[in-house]
């Protein structure tokens, strides 16, 4: 539209300029011709010739040699000034002919004068008036405005139609496969560029996706929780173990890490790591001990975020405390028989024991050392079970024979305590680690005899199904109080310490049973009623699966 307006203005100015100069030339020519005809007439007929001319289309002035106006067909001669100062008059006097032009006061008209010197020295002047450029512009202003408006509207409509025609195929471009678009040639370089960029973006996307998948694969298979946060504490990525540790089933990606735990120490740890310091602490989360290890992510000496690793250390800490407790218990249990032994030996060394009492003292020393031996054996046994590294030999074992062997070993003890032993069942085989099964059965039967009453009994019932073998050891003994039933499998736990003093034990028997049954992939259930005997039921799979 602007170009149109400019072209119109320049074109119009040029046309008007040319036409104006043409008209000007034309007029001058006509004035000179007219002046020549009139000069001829005046020379032939004198002043009367001029007076007889009726046509007043051009102004005719006849001037004497001294500039006095002799005749004018439009004005009163007597009122006219001397014309000797007029340019055209001076030129005519000098060269024979002369012309000049002058604008009106309003500049809207221009008068061209043509003066011709006659033979007698007088000057005949003819003048014509034409509109000035300004007047022409004034006259043309309205039609020009109309034309301009028309042009603007037309150019507006055309510009809109053309731009729509250009833009439409661009809008309909299939940017996924730009090279397949059939569109004007000028867009081909752009489409090729888009195609190249598309390929590049695709490659980068695939690479990023692959890396993300690898990252997800690694982190999702981690047992440890892994959280990546930015410097504003927003979670950028977290694996499912992390959500599980915080007991969250909702993924809070994009939320602040504080939504996981609002405890002061957690907040403090996050603040510390985001200040650029490596942080480690153990959090208490829903009864579990979670070790938090956080490292800052530093780029250009600025902390951009942090990587937080969460490890469930509940079991580790429990084991550590158990180990500490175990060592303390073992030392204490070892001390008691050793103190007795050393005491008896000291007395005997000092010669304070009569000869006839020596066997009795030696017997006590022997008994205590037997206890010591038993304790050491149990400790070794439980330590081996704890190690879990012992490679077991799995073999078909006759369960009936195992129970029979246990009774055989305990026969003397049972007889001494007046406890009757019974086995009820048939020969049956299962895949097991012989020593572990023997140990479990022996310990349970030993307890059943130890904690029995006079003239009581211990019965072993063996039953089997297609997959399982069940060993139930039932006694008629003192039973275990309800409140202790859950704890008897703990290490060194003994019911009713005063009563236990009479019946000696290490407090390790049932925990060995629990471990052994666990290693054999079986289960153990205890049913007991105080004063009414105890029943311990063990179940094992017949076939061992790795
Ligand atoms: P201990 O060496 O003292 O026998 P155990 O671990 O074998 O250690 O047993 C733990 C405790 O459980 C025993 O001190 C005893 O009080 C109780 N207990 C185990 N078996 C029986 C049972 N058959 N009848 C009654 N009490 C039992």
Coordinates of C-alpha atoms and ligand atoms in Angstrom, one line a residue:
X1 CA 0.0 0.0 0.0
X2 CA 2.8 2.4 0.8
X3 CA 4.6 1.5 -2.4
X4 CA 1.4 2.1 -4.3
X5 CA 1.0 5.5 -2.7
X6 CA 4.6 6.4 -3.4
X7 CA 4.4 5.2 -7.1
X8 CA 1.2 7.2 -7.5
X9 CA 2.7 10.4 -6.0
X10 CA 6.0 10.2 -7.9
X11 CA 4.2 9.2 -11.2
X12 CA 1.7 12.0 -10.8
X13 CA 4.4 14.5 -10.1
X14 CA 6.4 13.4 -13.1
X15 CA 3.3 13.5 -15.4
X16 CA 2.2 16.8 -14.1
X17 CA 5.7 18.2 -14.5
X18 CA 6.0 17.0 -18.1
X19 CA 2.5 18.2 -19.0
X20 CA 3.0 21.6 -17.3
X21 CA 6.3 22.2 -19.1
X22 CA 4.7 21.1 -22.4
X23 CA 1.7 23.5 -21.9
X24 CA 4.1 26.2 -20.9
X25 CA 6.1 25.8 -24.1
X26 CA 3.0 25.5 -26.2
X27 CA 1.7 28.7 -24.7
X28 CA 4.9 30.6 -25.3
X29 CA 4.9 29.4 -28.9
X30 CA 1.3 30.5 -29.4
X31 CA 2.0 33.9 -27.8
X32 CA 5.0 34.5 -30.1
X33 CA 2.9 33.5 -33.2
X34 CA 0.0 35.8 -32.1
X35 CA 2.5 38.6 -31.4
X36 CA 3.9 38.2 -34.9
X37 CA 0.4 38.4 -36.5
X38 CA -0.6 41.4 -34.4
X39 CA 2.8 43.1 -35.2
X40 CA 2.1 42.7 -38.9
X41 CA -1.4 44.2 -38.5
X42 CA -0.2 47.1 -36.5
X43 CA 2.5 47.9 -38.9
X44 CA 0.0 47.9 -41.8
X45 CA -3.0 49.6 -40.1
X46 CA -1.7 51.3 -37.1
X47 CA -3.2 51.4 -33.6
X48 CA -6.7 51.1 -35.0
X49 CA -6.0 47.5 -35.9
X50 CA -5.6 46.7 -32.2
X51 CA -8.7 48.6 -31.2
X52 CA -10.8 46.7 -33.7
X53 CA -9.9 43.3 -32.3
X54 CA -12.9 42.1 -30.3
X55 CA -11.4 38.8 -29.1
X56 CA -10.1 39.2 -25.6
X57 CA -8.7 35.7 -25.0
X58 CA -5.2 37.1 -24.8
X59 CA -4.1 40.4 -23.3
X60 CA -2.6 42.8 -25.8
X61 CA -0.5 45.7 -24.7
X62 CA 1.1 48.2 -27.0
X63 CA 4.0 50.1 -25.5
X64 CA 5.8 53.1 -26.8
X65 CA 9.7 53.2 -27.0
X66 CA 9.9 55.1 -23.7
X67 CA 7.7 52.5 -21.9
X68 CA 4.5 54.5 -22.0
X69 CA 1.5 52.2 -22.5
X70 CA -0.3 53.2 -25.7
X71 CA -2.9 50.5 -25.7
X72 CA -4.2 47.7 -23.6
X73 CA -7.3 45.7 -24.4
X74 CA -8.1 45.0 -20.7
X75 CA -7.0 48.0 -18.7
X76 CA -7.4 51.7 -18.8
X77 CA -4.2 53.1 -20.4
X78 CA -4.2 56.3 -18.4
X79 CA -4.0 54.4 -15.1
X80 CA -1.2 52.2 -16.2
X81 CA 2.4 52.7 -15.1
X82 CA 5.4 53.1 -17.3
X83 CA 6.5 49.6 -18.6
X84 CA 10.1 50.4 -19.3
X85 CA 11.2 48.4 -16.2
X86 CA 9.5 45.2 -17.4
X87 CA 11.9 42.4 -18.2
X88 CA 10.1 41.4 -21.4
X89 CA 10.1 45.0 -22.6
X90 CA 13.8 45.5 -21.9
X91 CA 14.6 42.2 -23.6
X92 CA 12.5 43.1 -26.7
X93 CA 14.2 46.6 -26.9
X94 CA 17.5 44.9 -26.7
X95 CA 17.1 41.7 -28.8
X96 CA 14.0 42.3 -30.8
X97 CA 11.8 39.9 -28.8
X98 CA 11.7 38.9 -25.1
X99 CA 9.6 37.0 -22.7
X100 CA 9.1 36.7 -19.0
X101 CA 6.6 35.2 -16.6
X102 CA 5.2 36.3 -13.3
X103 CA 3.0 34.6 -10.7
X104 CA -0.1 36.1 -9.3
X105 CA -0.4 37.1 -5.6
X106 CA -2.0 33.9 -4.7
X107 CA 0.5 31.9 -6.7
X108 CA -2.4 30.1 -8.3
X109 CA -1.8 31.7 -11.7
X110 CA 1.2 32.3 -13.9
X111 CA 1.2 35.0 -16.6
X112 CA 3.6 34.6 -19.5
X113 CA 4.5 37.8 -21.4
X114 CA 5.9 37.9 -24.9
X115 CA 7.1 41.2 -26.2
X116 CA 8.1 42.0 -29.9
X117 CA 9.7 45.2 -31.1
X118 CA 8.2 46.7 -34.2
X119 CA 10.1 48.4 -36.9
X120 CA 9.4 51.9 -35.4
X121 CA 10.8 50.8 -32.0
X122 CA 7.5 50.4 -30.3
X123 CA 6.8 47.1 -28.5
X124 CA 3.8 44.9 -28.8
X125 CA 3.3 42.7 -25.9
X126 CA 1.0 39.7 -25.7
X127 CA 0.3 37.8 -22.5
X128 CA -1.5 34.7 -21.5
X129 CA -2.4 33.2 -18.2
X130 CA -2.2 29.6 -17.2
X131 CA -2.9 27.8 -13.9
X132 CA 0.3 27.3 -11.7
X133 CA 1.4 23.8 -10.5
X134 CA -0.1 24.6 -7.1
X135 CA -3.5 25.4 -8.7
X136 CA -3.3 22.2 -10.6
X137 CA -2.6 20.2 -7.4
X138 CA -5.4 22.0 -5.7
X139 CA -7.8 21.0 -8.5
X140 CA -6.5 17.5 -8.5
X141 CA -6.6 17.0 -4.7
X142 CA -10.1 15.5 -4.5
X143 CA -9.9 13.1 -7.4
X144 CA -6.4 12.2 -6.2
X145 CA -7.7 11.4 -2.7
X146 CA -10.4 9.3 -4.2
X147 CA -7.9 7.5 -6.4
X148 CA -5.6 7.0 -3.4
X149 CA -8.4 5.5 -1.4
X150 CA -9.4 3.2 -4.2
X151 CA -5.8 2.2 -4.6
X152 CA -5.4 1.6 -0.9
X153 CA -8.5 -0.6 -0.8
X154 CA -7.5 -2.4 -3.9
X155 CA -4.0 -3.0 -2.7
X156 CA -5.3 -4.0 0.7
X157 CA -7.6 -6.6 -0.8
X158 CA -4.9 -7.8 -3.1
X159 CA -2.2 -7.9 -0.4
X160 CA -4.5 -9.9 1.8
X161 CA -5.4 -12.3 -1.0
X162 CA -1.8 -12.8 -2.0
X163 CA -0.5 -13.2 1.5
X164 CA -3.2 -15.7 2.2
X165 CA -2.2 -17.6 -1.0
X166 CA 1.4 -17.6 0.2
X167 CA 0.7 -18.4 3.8
X168 CA -1.9 -21.1 3.2
X169 CA 0.4 -23.8 1.9
X170 CA 3.0 -22.9 4.6
X171 CA 0.3 -23.4 7.3
X172 CA -0.6 -26.7 5.7
X173 CA 3.0 -27.9 5.7
X174 CA 3.6 -31.4 7.0
X175 CA 6.7 -30.6 9.2
X176 CA 7.1 -34.2 10.1
X177 CA 8.1 -35.1 6.5
X178 CA 9.0 -31.7 5.0
X179 CA 10.6 -33.0 1.9
X180 CA 7.3 -34.6 0.7
X181 CA 5.5 -31.3 0.6
X182 CA 4.7 -30.0 -3.0
X183 CA 5.0 -26.3 -2.6
X184 CA 6.6 -23.4 -4.4
X185 CA 10.2 -23.7 -5.2
X186 CA 11.3 -20.8 -3.0
X187 CA 10.5 -22.8 0.1
X188 CA 12.7 -25.8 -0.8
X189 CA 15.8 -24.6 1.0
X190 CA 13.7 -24.0 4.1
X191 CA 12.1 -27.4 3.9
X192 CA 15.5 -29.1 3.4
X193 CA 16.7 -27.3 6.5
X194 CA 13.7 -28.3 8.5
X195 CA 14.2 -31.9 7.3
X196 CA 17.8 -31.8 8.5
X197 CA 16.9 -30.4 11.8
X198 CA 14.1 -32.9 12.2
X199 CA 16.6 -35.7 11.7
X200 CA 19.0 -34.1 14.2
X201 CA 16.2 -33.7 16.8
X202 CA 15.1 -37.3 16.2
X203 CA 18.6 -38.6 16.7
X204 CA 19.0 -36.5 19.8
X205 CA 15.6 -37.6 21.1
X206 CA 16.5 -41.3 20.6
X207 CA 19.8 -40.8 22.3
X208 CA 18.1 -39.0 25.2
X209 CA 15.4 -41.7 25.4
X210 CA 18.0 -44.5 25.4
X211 CA 20.0 -42.8 28.1
X212 CA 16.8 -42.3 30.1
X213 CA 15.8 -45.9 29.7
X214 CA 19.3 -47.0 30.8
X215 CA 19.1 -44.8 33.8
X216 CA 15.6 -46.0 34.7
X217 CA 16.6 -49.6 34.2
X218 CA 19.6 -49.2 36.5
X219 CA 17.8 -47.1 39.2
X220 CA 14.6 -49.2 39.1
X221 CA 16.5 -52.3 39.8
X222 CA 18.3 -50.7 42.8
X223 CA 17.2 -51.7 46.2
X224 CA 18.5 -48.4 47.5
X225 CA 16.3 -45.3 47.0
X226 CA 17.8 -42.7 44.6
X227 CA 16.4 -39.2 44.4
X228 CA 17.8 -36.4 42.2
X229 CA 16.8 -32.9 43.2
X230 CA 17.5 -29.5 41.8
X231 CA 18.7 -26.5 43.7
X232 CA 15.2 -25.5 44.6
X233 CA 14.6 -28.9 46.2
X234 CA 12.3 -30.0 43.4
X235 CA 12.4 -33.8 42.7
X236 CA 13.8 -34.3 39.2
X237 CA 13.9 -38.1 39.4
X238 CA 13.3 -40.8 42.0
X239 CA 13.2 -44.6 41.7
X240 CA 10.4 -46.7 43.1
X241 CA 12.6 -47.9 46.0
X242 CA 12.7 -44.3 47.2
X243 CA 8.9 -44.0 47.1
X244 CA 8.6 -47.3 48.9
X245 CA 11.0 -46.3 51.7
X246 CA 8.8 -43.2 52.3
X247 CA 5.7 -45.3 52.0
X248 CA 4.4 -43.2 49.2
X249 CA 2.5 -44.8 46.3
X250 CA 2.1 -41.4 44.6
X251 CA 4.9 -40.2 42.4
X252 CA 5.7 -36.6 43.5
X253 CA 8.0 -35.8 40.6
X254 CA 8.2 -32.0 40.2
X255 CA 7.2 -31.4 43.9
X256 CA 9.5 -30.4 46.7
X257 CA 11.5 -33.2 48.3
X258 CA 10.1 -32.0 51.6
X259 CA 6.8 -33.6 50.7
X260 CA 8.5 -37.0 51.5
X261 CA 9.5 -36.1 55.0
X262 CA 8.9 -32.9 57.0
X263 CA 11.1 -33.8 59.9
X264 CA 13.7 -31.2 61.0
X265 CA 16.7 -33.4 60.5
X266 CA 15.7 -34.4 56.9
X267 CA 15.2 -30.7 56.1
X268 CA 18.5 -29.9 57.6
X269 CA 20.3 -32.6 55.6
X270 CA 18.8 -31.3 52.4
X271 CA 19.7 -27.7 53.2
X272 CA 23.2 -28.8 54.1
X273 CA 23.7 -30.8 50.8
X274 CA 22.3 -27.9 48.8
X275 CA 24.9 -25.6 50.4
X276 CA 27.5 -27.9 48.8
X277 CA 28.4 -30.2 51.6
X278 CA 28.4 -34.0 51.6
X279 CA 25.8 -35.2 54.1
X280 CA 25.2 -38.5 55.9
X281 CA 22.7 -39.4 58.6
X282 CA 20.3 -42.1 59.7
X283 CA 16.6 -41.3 59.6
X284 CA 13.9 -43.0 61.5
X285 CA 11.1 -43.7 59.0
X286 CA 8.0 -45.6 59.9
X287 CA 10.0 -47.7 62.3
X288 CA 12.8 -48.4 59.9
X289 CA 16.3 -47.0 60.0
X290 CA 17.2 -45.3 56.7
X291 CA 20.7 -44.1 56.0
X292 CA 20.7 -41.0 53.9
X293 CA 23.8 -40.2 51.9
X294 CA 23.6 -37.0 49.9
X295 CA 26.1 -35.5 47.5
X296 CA 25.8 -32.1 46.0
X297 CA 25.9 -31.7 42.2
X298 CA 28.3 -28.9 41.4
X299 CA 28.7 -27.2 38.1
X300 CA 30.9 -24.1 37.5
X301 CA 31.5 -24.0 41.3
X302 CA 27.8 -23.6 41.9
X303 CA 25.5 -26.2 43.5
X304 CA 22.9 -27.1 40.9
X305 CA 21.2 -29.8 42.9
X306 CA 21.9 -33.0 44.8
X307 CA 21.8 -36.8 44.5
X308 CA 20.3 -38.5 47.6
X309 CA 20.9 -42.2 48.2
X310 CA 18.7 -43.9 50.8
X311 CA 19.6 -47.3 52.2
X312 CA 17.5 -49.3 54.5
X313 CA 19.9 -50.2 57.3
X314 CA 17.3 -51.5 59.9
X315 CA 18.5 -55.1 59.6
X316 CA 22.2 -54.1 59.6
X317 CA 21.7 -52.0 62.8
X318 CA 19.6 -54.7 64.3
X319 CA 22.3 -57.3 63.5
X320 CA 25.0 -55.0 65.0
X321 CA 23.0 -54.6 68.2
X322 CA 22.3 -58.3 68.3
X323 CA 26.0 -59.0 67.8
X324 CA 26.9 -56.7 70.6
X325 CA 24.2 -58.2 72.9
X326 CA 25.4 -61.7 71.8
X327 CA 29.0 -61.0 72.7
X328 CA 27.9 -59.6 76.1
X329 CA 25.7 -62.6 76.8
X330 CA 28.3 -65.1 75.7
X331 CA 30.9 -63.5 77.9
X332 CA 28.4 -63.5 80.8
X333 CA 27.5 -67.2 80.3
X334 CA 31.1 -68.2 80.0
X335 CA 32.0 -66.4 83.1
X336 CA 29.6 -68.3 85.4
X337 CA 30.9 -71.9 84.9
X338 CA 34.5 -70.6 84.6
X339 CA 34.2 -68.8 88.0
X340 CA 32.9 -72.1 89.5
X341 CA 35.7 -74.1 88.0
X342 CA 38.3 -71.7 89.1
X343 CA 36.8 -71.5 92.6
X344 CA 36.7 -75.3 93.1
X345 CA 40.2 -75.6 91.7
X346 CA 41.5 -72.9 94.0
X347 CA 40.1 -74.5 97.1
X348 CA 41.6 -77.9 96.1
X349 CA 44.9 -76.2 95.4
X350 CA 44.9 -74.7 98.8
X351 CA 44.5 -78.2 100.4
X352 CA 41.3 -77.1 102.0
X353 CA 39.4 -80.2 100.6
X354 CA 39.5 -83.4 102.5
X355 CA 40.6 -86.4 100.5
X356 CA 37.2 -88.0 100.5
X357 CA 35.6 -84.8 99.1
X358 CA 38.0 -84.6 96.2
X359 CA 35.8 -86.8 93.8
X360 CA 32.8 -84.6 94.6
X361 CA 34.8 -81.4 93.8
X362 CA 36.2 -83.0 90.7
X363 CA 32.7 -84.0 89.7
X364 CA 31.5 -80.4 90.0
X365 CA 34.5 -79.2 88.0
X366 CA 33.7 -81.8 85.4
X367 CA 30.0 -80.7 85.3
X368 CA 30.8 -77.1 84.9
X369 CA 33.3 -77.8 82.2
X370 CA 30.7 -79.9 80.4
X371 CA 28.4 -76.9 80.6
X372 CA 31.2 -74.7 79.2
X373 CA 31.7 -77.2 76.4
X374 CA 28.0 -77.2 75.6
X375 CA 27.9 -73.5 75.6
X376 CA 30.9 -73.2 73.3
X377 CA 29.4 -75.8 71.0
X378 CA 26.1 -73.9 70.8
X379 CA 27.9 -70.6 70.2
X380 CA 30.0 -72.2 67.4
X381 CA 26.8 -73.8 66.0
X382 CA 24.8 -70.5 66.0
X383 CA 27.8 -68.6 64.6
X384 CA 28.1 -71.0 61.7
X385 CA 24.3 -70.7 61.0
X386 CA 24.7 -66.9 61.1
X387 CA 27.5 -66.9 58.6
X388 CA 25.1 -68.4 56.0
X389 CA 28.2 -69.0 53.9
X390 CA 28.5 -72.6 54.8
X391 CA 27.9 -74.7 51.8
X392 CA 25.3 -77.3 52.8
X393 CA 25.1 -80.7 51.3
X394 CA 21.5 -81.6 50.5
X395 CA 20.8 -85.3 50.6
X396 CA 17.8 -87.6 51.1
X397 CA 17.4 -88.0 54.8
X398 CA 15.2 -90.5 56.6
X399 CA 13.3 -88.3 59.1
X400 CA 12.1 -91.3 61.2
X401 CA 15.7 -92.4 61.6
X402 CA 16.8 -88.9 62.7
X403 CA 14.1 -88.8 65.4
X404 CA 15.1 -92.3 66.5
X405 CA 18.8 -91.3 66.7
X406 CA 17.9 -88.2 68.8
X407 CA 15.9 -90.4 71.2
X408 CA 18.8 -92.8 71.3
X409 CA 21.2 -90.1 72.4
X410 CA 18.8 -88.7 74.9
X411 CA 17.8 -92.1 76.3
X412 CA 20.0 -91.9 79.4
X413 CA 18.8 -88.4 80.2
X414 CA 15.2 -89.4 79.8
X415 CA 15.7 -92.4 82.0
X416 CA 17.3 -90.3 84.7
X417 CA 14.4 -87.8 84.6
X418 CA 11.9 -90.6 84.3
X419 CA 10.4 -89.3 81.0
X420 CA 9.0 -91.8 78.5
X421 CA 9.8 -91.4 74.8
X422 CA 7.5 -92.4 71.9
X423 CA 7.7 -92.1 68.2
X424 CA 4.6 -92.3 66.1
X425 CA 4.9 -92.4 62.3
X426 CA 6.6 -94.3 59.5
X427 CA 9.8 -94.2 57.6
X428 CA 9.7 -91.1 55.4
X429 CA 12.4 -89.3 53.4
X430 CA 13.0 -85.7 52.6
X431 CA 15.8 -83.7 50.9
X432 CA 17.7 -81.9 53.7
X433 CA 21.0 -81.0 55.3
X434 CA 21.4 -83.9 57.7
X435 CA 23.3 -82.1 60.4
X436 CA 20.8 -79.2 60.5
X437 CA 17.8 -81.5 60.8
X438 CA 19.5 -83.6 63.4
X439 CA 20.4 -80.5 65.4
X440 CA 16.8 -79.1 65.3
X441 CA 15.2 -82.4 66.3
X442 CA 17.7 -83.1 69.0
X443 CA 17.3 -79.6 70.6
X444 CA 13.5 -79.8 70.6
X445 CA 13.5 -83.3 72.1
X446 CA 16.2 -82.3 74.6
X447 CA 14.0 -79.4 75.8
X448 CA 10.9 -81.6 75.9
X449 CA 12.8 -84.0 78.2
X450 CA 14.5 -81.2 80.3
X451 CA 11.4 -79.2 80.9
X452 CA 9.2 -82.3 81.6
X453 CA 7.7 -83.6 84.9
X454 CA 8.5 -86.8 86.7
X455 CA 6.8 -89.7 84.8
X456 CA 6.0 -87.4 81.9
X457 CA 6.3 -88.3 78.3
X458 CA 7.7 -86.9 75.0
X459 CA 5.9 -88.0 71.8
X460 CA 7.1 -87.4 68.3
X461 CA 4.4 -87.5 65.5
X462 CA 5.6 -87.8 61.9
X463 CA 3.1 -87.1 59.1
X464 CA 3.6 -86.4 55.5
X465 CA 1.7 -85.0 52.4
X466 CA 2.9 -85.0 48.8
X467 CA 4.9 -81.9 49.3
X468 CA 5.5 -81.6 53.0
X469 CA 6.8 -83.5 56.1
X470 CA 5.6 -82.5 59.5
X471 CA 7.4 -83.3 62.8
X472 CA 5.5 -82.6 66.0
X473 CA 7.2 -82.9 69.3
X474 CA 4.7 -83.0 72.2
X475 CA 5.6 -83.1 75.8
X476 CA 3.8 -83.2 79.1
X477 CA 6.1 -80.7 80.8
X478 CA 5.9 -77.3 82.5
X479 CA 4.8 -75.4 79.4
X480 CA 5.8 -71.9 78.5
X481 CA 3.8 -68.9 79.7
X482 CA 1.9 -67.0 77.0
X483 CA 4.0 -63.8 77.3
X484 CA 7.3 -65.7 76.8
X485 CA 6.2 -67.8 73.8
X486 CA 7.3 -65.2 71.3
X487 CA 10.6 -64.7 72.9
X488 CA 11.9 -68.2 73.5
X489 CA 13.4 -68.3 70.0
X490 CA 15.6 -65.3 70.9
X491 CA 19.2 -65.9 71.7
X492 CA 20.0 -66.5 75.4
X493 CA 16.3 -66.0 76.3
X494 CA 15.3 -68.3 79.1
X495 CA 11.9 -68.5 80.7
X496 CA 11.8 -67.8 84.5
X497 CA 15.4 -67.3 85.3
X498 CA 15.1 -68.8 88.9
X499 CA 13.5 -71.9 87.6
X500 CA 16.0 -72.1 84.7
X501 CA 18.8 -72.2 87.3
X502 CA 17.6 -75.7 88.3
X503 CA 17.4 -76.9 84.8
X504 CA 20.6 -75.9 83.1
X505 CA 20.6 -74.5 79.6
X506 CA 22.4 -72.0 77.4
X507 CA 19.3 -70.3 76.1
X508 CA 20.6 -70.9 72.6
X509 CA 18.8 -74.2 71.8
X510 CA 15.6 -72.8 70.3
X511 CA 17.4 -70.1 68.4
X512 CA 19.6 -72.8 66.8
X513 CA 16.3 -74.6 66.0
X514 CA 14.9 -71.5 64.4
X515 CA 18.0 -70.9 62.3
X516 CA 18.3 -74.5 61.2
X517 CA 14.6 -74.8 60.2
X518 CA 15.0 -71.5 58.2
X519 CA 18.0 -72.9 56.4
X520 CA 16.0 -76.0 55.5
X521 CA 13.3 -73.7 54.1
X522 CA 10.8 -74.9 56.7
X523 CA 8.7 -73.3 59.4
X524 CA 8.3 -73.8 63.1
X525 CA 5.2 -73.2 65.3
X526 CA 5.1 -73.3 69.0
X527 CA 1.9 -74.2 71.0
X528 CA 2.1 -74.3 74.7
X529 CA 0.1 -73.9 77.9
X530 CA 1.7 -73.2 81.2
X531 CA 1.6 -76.4 83.3
X532 CA 0.1 -78.4 80.4
X533 CA 3.0 -79.2 78.2
X534 CA 4.4 -77.9 74.9
X535 CA 3.9 -78.8 71.3
X536 CA 6.5 -77.7 68.7
X537 CA 5.6 -78.3 65.1
X538 CA 8.1 -78.2 62.3
X539 CA 7.2 -78.4 58.6
X540 CA 9.6 -79.0 55.7
X541 CA 9.3 -79.2 52.0
X542 CA 10.2 -82.7 50.8
X543 CA 12.1 -81.4 47.8
X544 CA 14.8 -78.8 48.0
X545 CA 14.5 -76.0 45.4
X546 CA 17.5 -73.7 44.9
Ligands
LIG1 P1 17.8 -73.6 77.0 O1 19.2 -73.9 76.7 O2 17.5 -72.7 78.2 O3 16.9 -74.7 77.0 P2 16.3 -72.9 74.7 O4 16.6 -71.8 73.7 O5 16.3 -74.3 74.2 O6 17.3 -72.6 75.8 O7 14.9 -72.6 75.3 C1 14.6 -71.3 75.7 C2 13.6 -71.4 76.9 O8 12.4 -71.8 76.5 C3 14.1 -72.3 78.0 O9 14.9 -71.6 79.0 C4 12.8 -72.8 78.6 O10 12.4 -71.9 79.6 C5 11.8 -72.6 77.5 N1 11.4 -73.9 76.9 C6 12.0 -74.5 75.7 N2 11.4 -75.6 75.4 C7 10.5 -75.9 76.4 C8 9.6 -77.0 76.7 N3 9.5 -78.0 75.9 N4 8.8 -76.9 77.7 C9 8.9 -75.8 78.5 N5 9.7 -74.7 78.4 C10 10.5 -74.8 77.3

